[in-house]
């Protein structure tokens, strides 16, 4: 059974403010300790693999996980950990960087729509169309009237996806500024991770409060019945992984994908 308490604790009800500043980024969401989280994650990963197989076999609907968060909030780590055990054939991962080339010759949702999962697939967005509101606003890449109207487009775009069979799970991985400082420093100090460090991330770090305010607003404006937001405390990686896995498994269990009925009678292979 799904952990409805965890789901309720992270969910932002339509119209509500996410109250990011009031949320404890190191909340355990009722999980006792790392060991309990590991056992639970193993179970969730197994269930996810089974459900994904059914979704694929059914072939009519899809799931889209949208991951947003500040730099070093653990988007890559969550994907790596939650999707171990899932058949890559049934997945589609897209990471969005600043638009370039042909992307700039279209509206901002063009590349997003093109990257949406096929029927039967689980799609994963590592960053998304929310950058076109939040990053564009905070870094002043477009004038206010341009980003201001986007949440309205996004609500309707996500409604289109939902109406056409894509169930969306939108997750904001929530960390504190101090935790980001530690993680960026680790990135710099670890030769295996150093390549991931981008000096531009420090510019964004200086704009921490502006980013938080922009997320606060866009999450409120775009948490809908058909595509609700979940704010996941992401300071403890084991809590983050269990929460993301739980949200996906709960979504798939409610979708209850059905295996196609065999078109043949009972057969024995000689
Ligand atoms: P990540 O931080 O996701 O691991 P990168 O270091 O390559 O990957 O960062 C991607 C960058 O692209 C982020 O700074 C993000 O804000 C930016 N980005 C993504 N989409 C857009 C967009 N639509 N407009 C502006 N910037 C964007």
PDB file of C-alpha atoms and ligand atoms in Angstrom:
ATOM      1  CA  UNK A   1       0.000   0.000   0.000  1.00  0.00           C
ATOM      2  CA  UNK A   2       1.108   3.541  -0.726  1.00  0.00           C
ATOM      3  CA  UNK A   3       2.253   5.742   2.145  1.00  0.00           C
ATOM      4  CA  UNK A   4      -0.554   8.274   1.978  1.00  0.00           C
ATOM      5  CA  UNK A   5       0.952  10.331   4.798  1.00  0.00           C
ATOM      6  CA  UNK A   6       4.149  10.924   2.843  1.00  0.00           C
ATOM      7  CA  UNK A   7       2.137  11.795  -0.239  1.00  0.00           C
ATOM      8  CA  UNK A   8      -0.077  14.249   1.645  1.00  0.00           C
ATOM      9  CA  UNK A   9       2.896  15.839   3.428  1.00  0.00           C
ATOM     10  CA  UNK A  10       4.658  16.645   0.179  1.00  0.00           C
ATOM     11  CA  UNK A  11       1.665  17.552  -1.998  1.00  0.00           C
ATOM     12  CA  UNK A  12       0.825  21.173  -2.736  1.00  0.00           C
ATOM     13  CA  UNK A  13      -2.950  21.402  -3.047  1.00  0.00           C
ATOM     14  CA  UNK A  14      -4.231  23.435  -6.012  1.00  0.00           C
ATOM     15  CA  UNK A  15      -4.275  27.110  -5.107  1.00  0.00           C
ATOM     16  CA  UNK A  16      -2.102  26.649  -1.999  1.00  0.00           C
ATOM     17  CA  UNK A  17       1.247  28.298  -1.493  1.00  0.00           C
ATOM     18  CA  UNK A  18       4.046  25.734  -1.167  1.00  0.00           C
ATOM     19  CA  UNK A  19       5.489  27.728   1.786  1.00  0.00           C
ATOM     20  CA  UNK A  20       9.019  26.688   0.886  1.00  0.00           C
ATOM     21  CA  UNK A  21      10.541  28.820   3.644  1.00  0.00           C
ATOM     22  CA  UNK A  22       8.475  27.071   6.310  1.00  0.00           C
ATOM     23  CA  UNK A  23       9.321  23.533   5.199  1.00  0.00           C
ATOM     24  CA  UNK A  24      12.079  21.576   6.885  1.00  0.00           C
ATOM     25  CA  UNK A  25      14.469  20.546   4.116  1.00  0.00           C
ATOM     26  CA  UNK A  26      15.851  17.731   6.285  1.00  0.00           C
ATOM     27  CA  UNK A  27      12.467  16.285   7.273  1.00  0.00           C
ATOM     28  CA  UNK A  28      12.450  12.475   7.429  1.00  0.00           C
ATOM     29  CA  UNK A  29       8.812  12.168   6.320  1.00  0.00           C
ATOM     30  CA  UNK A  30       8.243   9.634   9.064  1.00  0.00           C
ATOM     31  CA  UNK A  31      11.036   7.302   7.916  1.00  0.00           C
ATOM     32  CA  UNK A  32      12.935   5.996  10.949  1.00  0.00           C
ATOM     33  CA  UNK A  33      16.481   5.815   9.596  1.00  0.00           C
ATOM     34  CA  UNK A  34      18.736   5.085   6.651  1.00  0.00           C
ATOM     35  CA  UNK A  35      18.358   1.336   7.085  1.00  0.00           C
ATOM     36  CA  UNK A  36      14.555   1.499   7.048  1.00  0.00           C
ATOM     37  CA  UNK A  37      14.764   3.707   3.958  1.00  0.00           C
ATOM     38  CA  UNK A  38      17.038   1.214   2.174  1.00  0.00           C
ATOM     39  CA  UNK A  39      14.640  -1.681   2.804  1.00  0.00           C
ATOM     40  CA  UNK A  40      11.709   0.377   1.670  1.00  0.00           C
ATOM     41  CA  UNK A  41      13.474   1.659  -1.446  1.00  0.00           C
ATOM     42  CA  UNK A  42      14.340  -1.869  -2.489  1.00  0.00           C
ATOM     43  CA  UNK A  43      10.673  -2.849  -2.275  1.00  0.00           C
ATOM     44  CA  UNK A  44       9.563   0.282  -4.163  1.00  0.00           C
ATOM     45  CA  UNK A  45      12.135  -0.227  -6.923  1.00  0.00           C
ATOM     46  CA  UNK A  46      10.843  -3.780  -7.430  1.00  0.00           C
ATOM     47  CA  UNK A  47       7.235  -2.621  -7.594  1.00  0.00           C
ATOM     48  CA  UNK A  48       8.174   0.154  -9.989  1.00  0.00           C
ATOM     49  CA  UNK A  49       9.807  -2.357 -12.354  1.00  0.00           C
ATOM     50  CA  UNK A  50       6.692  -4.548 -12.345  1.00  0.00           C
ATOM     51  CA  UNK A  51       4.319  -1.629 -12.874  1.00  0.00           C
ATOM     52  CA  UNK A  52       6.475  -0.208 -15.636  1.00  0.00           C
ATOM     53  CA  UNK A  53       6.338  -3.534 -17.410  1.00  0.00           C
ATOM     54  CA  UNK A  54       2.532  -3.460 -17.248  1.00  0.00           C
ATOM     55  CA  UNK A  55       2.392   0.147 -18.434  1.00  0.00           C
ATOM     56  CA  UNK A  56       4.563  -0.815 -21.393  1.00  0.00           C
ATOM     57  CA  UNK A  57       2.444  -3.890 -22.166  1.00  0.00           C
ATOM     58  CA  UNK A  58      -0.769  -1.866 -21.931  1.00  0.00           C
ATOM     59  CA  UNK A  59       0.738   0.704 -24.303  1.00  0.00           C
ATOM     60  CA  UNK A  60      -1.961   3.355 -24.063  1.00  0.00           C
ATOM     61  CA  UNK A  61      -0.887   5.745 -21.314  1.00  0.00           C
ATOM     62  CA  UNK A  62       2.327   7.225 -19.988  1.00  0.00           C
ATOM     63  CA  UNK A  63       3.837   8.744 -16.860  1.00  0.00           C
ATOM     64  CA  UNK A  64       5.936  11.892 -16.780  1.00  0.00           C
ATOM     65  CA  UNK A  65       8.185  12.702 -13.825  1.00  0.00           C
ATOM     66  CA  UNK A  66       9.209  16.360 -13.803  1.00  0.00           C
ATOM     67  CA  UNK A  67      12.191  17.085 -11.553  1.00  0.00           C
ATOM     68  CA  UNK A  68      13.060  20.621 -10.561  1.00  0.00           C
ATOM     69  CA  UNK A  69      15.333  22.007  -7.878  1.00  0.00           C
ATOM     70  CA  UNK A  70      18.264  24.289  -7.271  1.00  0.00           C
ATOM     71  CA  UNK A  71      21.745  23.239  -8.432  1.00  0.00           C
ATOM     72  CA  UNK A  72      23.001  20.229  -6.462  1.00  0.00           C
ATOM     73  CA  UNK A  73      19.531  19.450  -5.117  1.00  0.00           C
ATOM     74  CA  UNK A  74      19.979  15.849  -6.250  1.00  0.00           C
ATOM     75  CA  UNK A  75      18.014  15.549  -9.483  1.00  0.00           C
ATOM     76  CA  UNK A  76      20.635  13.302 -11.119  1.00  0.00           C
ATOM     77  CA  UNK A  77      21.050  11.199  -7.981  1.00  0.00           C
ATOM     78  CA  UNK A  78      17.305  10.667  -7.592  1.00  0.00           C
ATOM     79  CA  UNK A  79      17.030   9.472 -11.198  1.00  0.00           C
ATOM     80  CA  UNK A  80      19.995   7.119 -10.828  1.00  0.00           C
ATOM     81  CA  UNK A  81      18.740   5.608  -7.596  1.00  0.00           C
ATOM     82  CA  UNK A  82      14.990   5.338  -8.222  1.00  0.00           C
ATOM     83  CA  UNK A  83      15.249   3.940 -11.732  1.00  0.00           C
ATOM     84  CA  UNK A  84      17.781   1.184 -11.034  1.00  0.00           C
ATOM     85  CA  UNK A  85      15.920  -1.957 -11.910  1.00  0.00           C
ATOM     86  CA  UNK A  86      13.613  -0.311 -14.409  1.00  0.00           C
ATOM     87  CA  UNK A  87      13.877  -1.489 -17.999  1.00  0.00           C
ATOM     88  CA  UNK A  88      15.593   1.302 -19.996  1.00  0.00           C
ATOM     89  CA  UNK A  89      13.454   0.297 -23.006  1.00  0.00           C
ATOM     90  CA  UNK A  90      10.405   1.681 -21.297  1.00  0.00           C
ATOM     91  CA  UNK A  91      11.996   4.946 -20.163  1.00  0.00           C
ATOM     92  CA  UNK A  92      12.775   8.227 -21.761  1.00  0.00           C
ATOM     93  CA  UNK A  93      15.011  10.737 -20.000  1.00  0.00           C
ATOM     94  CA  UNK A  94      15.416  14.314 -21.150  1.00  0.00           C
ATOM     95  CA  UNK A  95      17.704  16.944 -19.581  1.00  0.00           C
ATOM     96  CA  UNK A  96      17.042  20.536 -20.525  1.00  0.00           C
ATOM     97  CA  UNK A  97      19.794  23.107 -20.814  1.00  0.00           C
ATOM     98  CA  UNK A  98      19.437  26.705 -21.948  1.00  0.00           C
ATOM     99  CA  UNK A  99      17.729  26.555 -25.357  1.00  0.00           C
ATOM    100  CA  UNK A 100      19.955  26.887 -28.410  1.00  0.00           C
ATOM    101  CA  UNK A 101      19.859  26.570 -32.196  1.00  0.00           C
ATOM    102  CA  UNK A 102      16.607  25.272 -33.607  1.00  0.00           C
ATOM    103  CA  UNK A 103      14.987  25.419 -30.145  1.00  0.00           C
ATOM    104  CA  UNK A 104      15.221  29.195 -30.216  1.00  0.00           C
ATOM    105  CA  UNK A 105      13.335  29.275 -33.486  1.00  0.00           C
ATOM    106  CA  UNK A 106      10.230  27.852 -31.786  1.00  0.00           C
ATOM    107  CA  UNK A 107       8.054  28.600 -28.783  1.00  0.00           C
ATOM    108  CA  UNK A 108       9.441  27.417 -25.443  1.00  0.00           C
ATOM    109  CA  UNK A 109       7.113  24.406 -25.177  1.00  0.00           C
ATOM    110  CA  UNK A 110       8.112  23.000 -28.560  1.00  0.00           C
ATOM    111  CA  UNK A 111      11.163  21.071 -27.343  1.00  0.00           C
ATOM    112  CA  UNK A 112       9.306  20.042 -24.202  1.00  0.00           C
ATOM    113  CA  UNK A 113       6.385  18.529 -26.072  1.00  0.00           C
ATOM    114  CA  UNK A 114       8.769  16.710 -28.417  1.00  0.00           C
ATOM    115  CA  UNK A 115      10.536  15.102 -25.442  1.00  0.00           C
ATOM    116  CA  UNK A 116       7.351  13.787 -23.794  1.00  0.00           C
ATOM    117  CA  UNK A 117       7.128  10.013 -23.300  1.00  0.00           C
ATOM    118  CA  UNK A 118       5.562   7.689 -25.860  1.00  0.00           C
ATOM    119  CA  UNK A 119       2.490   5.753 -24.794  1.00  0.00           C
ATOM    120  CA  UNK A 120       3.669   2.966 -22.497  1.00  0.00           C
ATOM    121  CA  UNK A 121       6.788   4.839 -21.377  1.00  0.00           C
ATOM    122  CA  UNK A 122       7.857   6.576 -18.207  1.00  0.00           C
ATOM    123  CA  UNK A 123       9.338   9.953 -19.122  1.00  0.00           C
ATOM    124  CA  UNK A 124      11.782  11.742 -16.848  1.00  0.00           C
ATOM    125  CA  UNK A 125      12.495  15.448 -17.159  1.00  0.00           C
ATOM    126  CA  UNK A 126      15.727  16.584 -15.516  1.00  0.00           C
ATOM    127  CA  UNK A 127      14.713  20.267 -15.495  1.00  0.00           C
ATOM    128  CA  UNK A 128      11.808  21.248 -17.683  1.00  0.00           C
ATOM    129  CA  UNK A 129       9.535  23.997 -18.973  1.00  0.00           C
ATOM    130  CA  UNK A 130       9.670  25.421 -15.437  1.00  0.00           C
ATOM    131  CA  UNK A 131      13.117  26.816 -16.293  1.00  0.00           C
ATOM    132  CA  UNK A 132      11.310  28.986 -18.822  1.00  0.00           C
ATOM    133  CA  UNK A 133       9.514  30.688 -15.970  1.00  0.00           C
ATOM    134  CA  UNK A 134      11.965  30.519 -13.061  1.00  0.00           C
ATOM    135  CA  UNK A 135      15.441  30.807 -14.650  1.00  0.00           C
ATOM    136  CA  UNK A 136      14.182  33.222 -17.287  1.00  0.00           C
ATOM    137  CA  UNK A 137      12.616  35.417 -14.608  1.00  0.00           C
ATOM    138  CA  UNK A 138      15.502  35.411 -12.138  1.00  0.00           C
ATOM    139  CA  UNK A 139      18.276  35.800 -14.703  1.00  0.00           C
ATOM    140  CA  UNK A 140      16.219  38.438 -16.511  1.00  0.00           C
ATOM    141  CA  UNK A 141      16.429  36.613 -19.843  1.00  0.00           C
ATOM    142  CA  UNK A 142      13.054  37.948 -21.002  1.00  0.00           C
ATOM    143  CA  UNK A 143      10.840  40.853 -19.958  1.00  0.00           C
ATOM    144  CA  UNK A 144       8.265  40.333 -17.210  1.00  0.00           C
ATOM    145  CA  UNK A 145       5.165  40.111 -19.458  1.00  0.00           C
ATOM    146  CA  UNK A 146       6.803  37.141 -21.238  1.00  0.00           C
ATOM    147  CA  UNK A 147       7.412  34.926 -18.188  1.00  0.00           C
ATOM    148  CA  UNK A 148       4.323  36.191 -16.353  1.00  0.00           C
ATOM    149  CA  UNK A 149       1.915  34.629 -18.837  1.00  0.00           C
ATOM    150  CA  UNK A 150       3.733  31.299 -19.030  1.00  0.00           C
ATOM    151  CA  UNK A 151       2.156  29.597 -15.999  1.00  0.00           C
ATOM    152  CA  UNK A 152      -1.181  29.982 -17.785  1.00  0.00           C
ATOM    153  CA  UNK A 153       0.221  28.276 -20.908  1.00  0.00           C
ATOM    154  CA  UNK A 154       1.776  25.581 -18.752  1.00  0.00           C
ATOM    155  CA  UNK A 155      -1.454  24.774 -16.902  1.00  0.00           C
ATOM    156  CA  UNK A 156      -3.213  24.269 -20.205  1.00  0.00           C
ATOM    157  CA  UNK A 157      -0.317  22.366 -21.788  1.00  0.00           C
ATOM    158  CA  UNK A 158      -0.233  19.998 -18.825  1.00  0.00           C
ATOM    159  CA  UNK A 159      -3.991  19.612 -19.047  1.00  0.00           C
ATOM    160  CA  UNK A 160      -3.598  18.594 -22.685  1.00  0.00           C
ATOM    161  CA  UNK A 161      -1.011  15.986 -21.688  1.00  0.00           C
ATOM    162  CA  UNK A 162      -3.257  14.697 -18.899  1.00  0.00           C
ATOM    163  CA  UNK A 163      -6.340  14.548 -21.150  1.00  0.00           C
ATOM    164  CA  UNK A 164      -4.361  12.591 -23.721  1.00  0.00           C
ATOM    165  CA  UNK A 165      -3.110   9.974 -21.257  1.00  0.00           C
ATOM    166  CA  UNK A 166       0.084  11.311 -19.651  1.00  0.00           C
ATOM    167  CA  UNK A 167      -0.098  11.237 -15.861  1.00  0.00           C
ATOM    168  CA  UNK A 168       2.293  13.822 -14.448  1.00  0.00           C
ATOM    169  CA  UNK A 169       4.279  13.759 -11.231  1.00  0.00           C
ATOM    170  CA  UNK A 170       5.984  17.081 -10.567  1.00  0.00           C
ATOM    171  CA  UNK A 171       8.636  17.134  -7.866  1.00  0.00           C
ATOM    172  CA  UNK A 172      10.565  20.046  -6.414  1.00  0.00           C
ATOM    173  CA  UNK A 173      13.657  18.776  -4.576  1.00  0.00           C
ATOM    174  CA  UNK A 174      13.983  21.147  -1.668  1.00  0.00           C
ATOM    175  CA  UNK A 175      17.376  21.833  -0.038  1.00  0.00           C
ATOM    176  CA  UNK A 176      18.695  24.707   2.068  1.00  0.00           C
ATOM    177  CA  UNK A 177      21.254  27.222   0.910  1.00  0.00           C
ATOM    178  CA  UNK A 178      23.744  25.813   3.437  1.00  0.00           C
ATOM    179  CA  UNK A 179      23.293  22.297   2.059  1.00  0.00           C
ATOM    180  CA  UNK A 180      23.874  23.608  -1.463  1.00  0.00           C
ATOM    181  CA  UNK A 181      27.070  25.294  -0.281  1.00  0.00           C
ATOM    182  CA  UNK A 182      28.335  21.986   1.136  1.00  0.00           C
ATOM    183  CA  UNK A 183      27.448  20.026  -1.981  1.00  0.00           C
ATOM    184  CA  UNK A 184      29.029  22.538  -4.374  1.00  0.00           C
ATOM    185  CA  UNK A 185      32.170  22.532  -2.261  1.00  0.00           C
ATOM    186  CA  UNK A 186      32.245  18.718  -2.358  1.00  0.00           C
ATOM    187  CA  UNK A 187      31.873  18.880  -6.104  1.00  0.00           C
ATOM    188  CA  UNK A 188      34.920  21.145  -6.321  1.00  0.00           C
ATOM    189  CA  UNK A 189      36.984  18.977  -4.000  1.00  0.00           C
ATOM    190  CA  UNK A 190      36.199  15.602  -5.575  1.00  0.00           C
ATOM    191  CA  UNK A 191      38.190  14.929  -8.763  1.00  0.00           C
ATOM    192  CA  UNK A 192      35.391  12.620  -9.975  1.00  0.00           C
ATOM    193  CA  UNK A 193      32.784  15.340  -9.592  1.00  0.00           C
ATOM    194  CA  UNK A 194      34.760  18.459 -10.408  1.00  0.00           C
ATOM    195  CA  UNK A 195      33.694  18.425 -14.060  1.00  0.00           C
ATOM    196  CA  UNK A 196      30.113  18.964 -12.922  1.00  0.00           C
ATOM    197  CA  UNK A 197      30.962  22.277 -11.325  1.00  0.00           C
ATOM    198  CA  UNK A 198      30.083  25.298 -13.416  1.00  0.00           C
ATOM    199  CA  UNK A 199      31.257  28.730 -12.223  1.00  0.00           C
ATOM    200  CA  UNK A 200      27.868  30.083 -13.422  1.00  0.00           C
ATOM    201  CA  UNK A 201      26.252  28.065 -10.644  1.00  0.00           C
ATOM    202  CA  UNK A 202      27.771  30.574  -8.233  1.00  0.00           C
ATOM    203  CA  UNK A 203      25.906  33.409  -9.959  1.00  0.00           C
ATOM    204  CA  UNK A 204      22.662  31.513  -9.384  1.00  0.00           C
ATOM    205  CA  UNK A 205      23.670  30.838  -5.802  1.00  0.00           C
ATOM    206  CA  UNK A 206      23.928  34.578  -5.195  1.00  0.00           C
ATOM    207  CA  UNK A 207      20.352  34.827  -6.453  1.00  0.00           C
ATOM    208  CA  UNK A 208      19.138  32.130  -4.026  1.00  0.00           C
ATOM    209  CA  UNK A 209      16.317  34.214  -2.535  1.00  0.00           C
ATOM    210  CA  UNK A 210      15.071  35.304  -5.940  1.00  0.00           C
ATOM    211  CA  UNK A 211      15.002  31.665  -7.113  1.00  0.00           C
ATOM    212  CA  UNK A 212      13.104  30.585  -4.000  1.00  0.00           C
ATOM    213  CA  UNK A 213      10.570  33.374  -4.509  1.00  0.00           C
ATOM    214  CA  UNK A 214      10.138  32.474  -8.182  1.00  0.00           C
ATOM    215  CA  UNK A 215       9.625  28.778  -7.324  1.00  0.00           C
ATOM    216  CA  UNK A 216       7.201  29.723  -4.561  1.00  0.00           C
ATOM    217  CA  UNK A 217       5.080  31.603  -7.066  1.00  0.00           C
ATOM    218  CA  UNK A 218       5.223  29.199  -9.986  1.00  0.00           C
ATOM    219  CA  UNK A 219       4.469  26.148  -7.846  1.00  0.00           C
ATOM    220  CA  UNK A 220       1.392  27.889  -6.452  1.00  0.00           C
ATOM    221  CA  UNK A 221       0.275  28.883  -9.941  1.00  0.00           C
ATOM    222  CA  UNK A 222       0.747  25.469 -11.521  1.00  0.00           C
ATOM    223  CA  UNK A 223      -0.225  22.926  -8.884  1.00  0.00           C
ATOM    224  CA  UNK A 224      -3.447  21.618 -10.390  1.00  0.00           C
ATOM    225  CA  UNK A 225      -5.711  18.607  -9.945  1.00  0.00           C
ATOM    226  CA  UNK A 226      -4.377  17.186 -13.200  1.00  0.00           C
ATOM    227  CA  UNK A 227      -0.672  17.934 -12.518  1.00  0.00           C
ATOM    228  CA  UNK A 228      -0.016  18.594  -8.829  1.00  0.00           C
ATOM    229  CA  UNK A 229       3.344  19.566  -7.356  1.00  0.00           C
ATOM    230  CA  UNK A 230       5.120  17.728  -4.571  1.00  0.00           C
ATOM    231  CA  UNK A 231       7.811  19.443  -2.506  1.00  0.00           C
ATOM    232  CA  UNK A 232      10.242  16.756  -1.356  1.00  0.00           C
ATOM    233  CA  UNK A 233      12.697  17.491   1.477  1.00  0.00           C
ATOM    234  CA  UNK A 234      15.943  16.533  -0.241  1.00  0.00           C
ATOM    235  CA  UNK A 235      18.661  17.144   2.310  1.00  0.00           C
ATOM    236  CA  UNK A 236      18.734  13.487   3.327  1.00  0.00           C
ATOM    237  CA  UNK A 237      19.265  11.547   0.131  1.00  0.00           C
ATOM    238  CA  UNK A 238      17.575   8.433   1.510  1.00  0.00           C
ATOM    239  CA  UNK A 239      14.397  10.395   2.265  1.00  0.00           C
ATOM    240  CA  UNK A 240      14.481  11.992  -1.171  1.00  0.00           C
ATOM    241  CA  UNK A 241      14.834   8.631  -2.938  1.00  0.00           C
ATOM    242  CA  UNK A 242      12.043   6.947  -1.009  1.00  0.00           C
ATOM    243  CA  UNK A 243       9.746   9.942  -1.534  1.00  0.00           C
ATOM    244  CA  UNK A 244      10.282  10.093  -5.308  1.00  0.00           C
ATOM    245  CA  UNK A 245       9.893   6.310  -5.634  1.00  0.00           C
ATOM    246  CA  UNK A 246       6.769   6.342  -3.475  1.00  0.00           C
ATOM    247  CA  UNK A 247       5.161   9.093  -5.554  1.00  0.00           C
ATOM    248  CA  UNK A 248       5.824   7.165  -8.759  1.00  0.00           C
ATOM    249  CA  UNK A 249       4.635   3.837  -7.409  1.00  0.00           C
ATOM    250  CA  UNK A 250       1.500   5.443  -5.980  1.00  0.00           C
ATOM    251  CA  UNK A 251       0.765   7.077  -9.344  1.00  0.00           C
ATOM    252  CA  UNK A 252       1.235   3.826 -11.237  1.00  0.00           C
ATOM    253  CA  UNK A 253      -0.772   1.803  -8.738  1.00  0.00           C
ATOM    254  CA  UNK A 254      -3.661   4.220  -9.113  1.00  0.00           C
ATOM    255  CA  UNK A 255      -3.381   4.000 -12.912  1.00  0.00           C
ATOM    256  CA  UNK A 256      -3.478   0.220 -12.559  1.00  0.00           C
ATOM    257  CA  UNK A 257      -2.148  -0.628 -16.055  1.00  0.00           C
ATOM    258  CA  UNK A 258      -3.616  -3.798 -17.498  1.00  0.00           C
ATOM    259  CA  UNK A 259      -1.762  -6.545 -19.335  1.00  0.00           C
ATOM    260  CA  UNK A 260      -3.340  -7.202 -22.740  1.00  0.00           C
ATOM    261  CA  UNK A 261      -5.511 -10.310 -22.884  1.00  0.00           C
ATOM    262  CA  UNK A 262      -3.898 -13.072 -24.947  1.00  0.00           C
ATOM    263  CA  UNK A 263      -5.713 -13.518 -28.254  1.00  0.00           C
ATOM    264  CA  UNK A 264      -5.100 -17.266 -28.275  1.00  0.00           C
ATOM    265  CA  UNK A 265      -6.458 -20.234 -26.347  1.00  0.00           C
ATOM    266  CA  UNK A 266      -4.491 -22.294 -23.842  1.00  0.00           C
ATOM    267  CA  UNK A 267      -1.325 -23.509 -25.613  1.00  0.00           C
ATOM    268  CA  UNK A 268       1.426 -25.953 -24.789  1.00  0.00           C
ATOM    269  CA  UNK A 269       4.761 -25.519 -26.487  1.00  0.00           C
ATOM    270  CA  UNK A 270       5.967 -28.907 -27.708  1.00  0.00           C
TER     271      UNK A 270
HETATM  272  P1  LIG B   1      22.328  20.493 -14.393  1.00  0.00           P
HETATM  273  O1  LIG B   1      22.639  21.653 -13.488  1.00  0.00           O
HETATM  274  O2  LIG B   1      20.859  20.330 -14.646  1.00  0.00           O
HETATM  275  O3  LIG B   1      23.008  19.218 -14.000  1.00  0.00           O
HETATM  276  P2  LIG B   1      23.759  21.993 -16.324  1.00  0.00           P
HETATM  277  O4  LIG B   1      24.829  22.292 -15.338  1.00  0.00           O
HETATM  278  O5  LIG B   1      24.148  21.767 -17.741  1.00  0.00           O
HETATM  279  O6  LIG B   1      22.889  20.786 -15.842  1.00  0.00           O
HETATM  280  O7  LIG B   1      22.705  23.185 -16.223  1.00  0.00           O
HETATM  281  C1  LIG B   1      21.703  23.390 -17.088  1.00  0.00           C
HETATM  282  C2  LIG B   1      21.435  24.875 -17.057  1.00  0.00           C
HETATM  283  O8  LIG B   1      20.514  25.181 -18.092  1.00  0.00           O
HETATM  284  C3  LIG B   1      20.796  25.353 -15.750  1.00  0.00           C
HETATM  285  O9  LIG B   1      21.506  26.447 -15.255  1.00  0.00           O
HETATM  286  C4  LIG B   1      19.402  25.758 -16.184  1.00  0.00           C
HETATM  287  O10 LIG B   1      18.882  26.835 -15.431  1.00  0.00           O
HETATM  288  C5  LIG B   1      19.612  26.128 -17.610  1.00  0.00           C
HETATM  289  N1  LIG B   1      18.370  26.062 -18.376  1.00  0.00           N
HETATM  290  C6  LIG B   1      17.625  24.990 -18.667  1.00  0.00           C
HETATM  291  N2  LIG B   1      16.531  25.333 -19.373  1.00  0.00           N
HETATM  292  C7  LIG B   1      16.593  26.669 -19.526  1.00  0.00           C
HETATM  293  C8  LIG B   1      15.750  27.608 -20.145  1.00  0.00           C
HETATM  294  N3  LIG B   1      14.639  27.235 -20.756  1.00  0.00           N
HETATM  295  N4  LIG B   1      16.114  28.900 -20.114  1.00  0.00           N
HETATM  296  C9  LIG B   1      17.248  29.275 -19.482  1.00  0.00           C
HETATM  297  N5  LIG B   1      18.091  28.447 -18.875  1.00  0.00           N
HETATM  298  C10 LIG B   1      17.763  27.151 -18.891  1.00  0.00           C
END
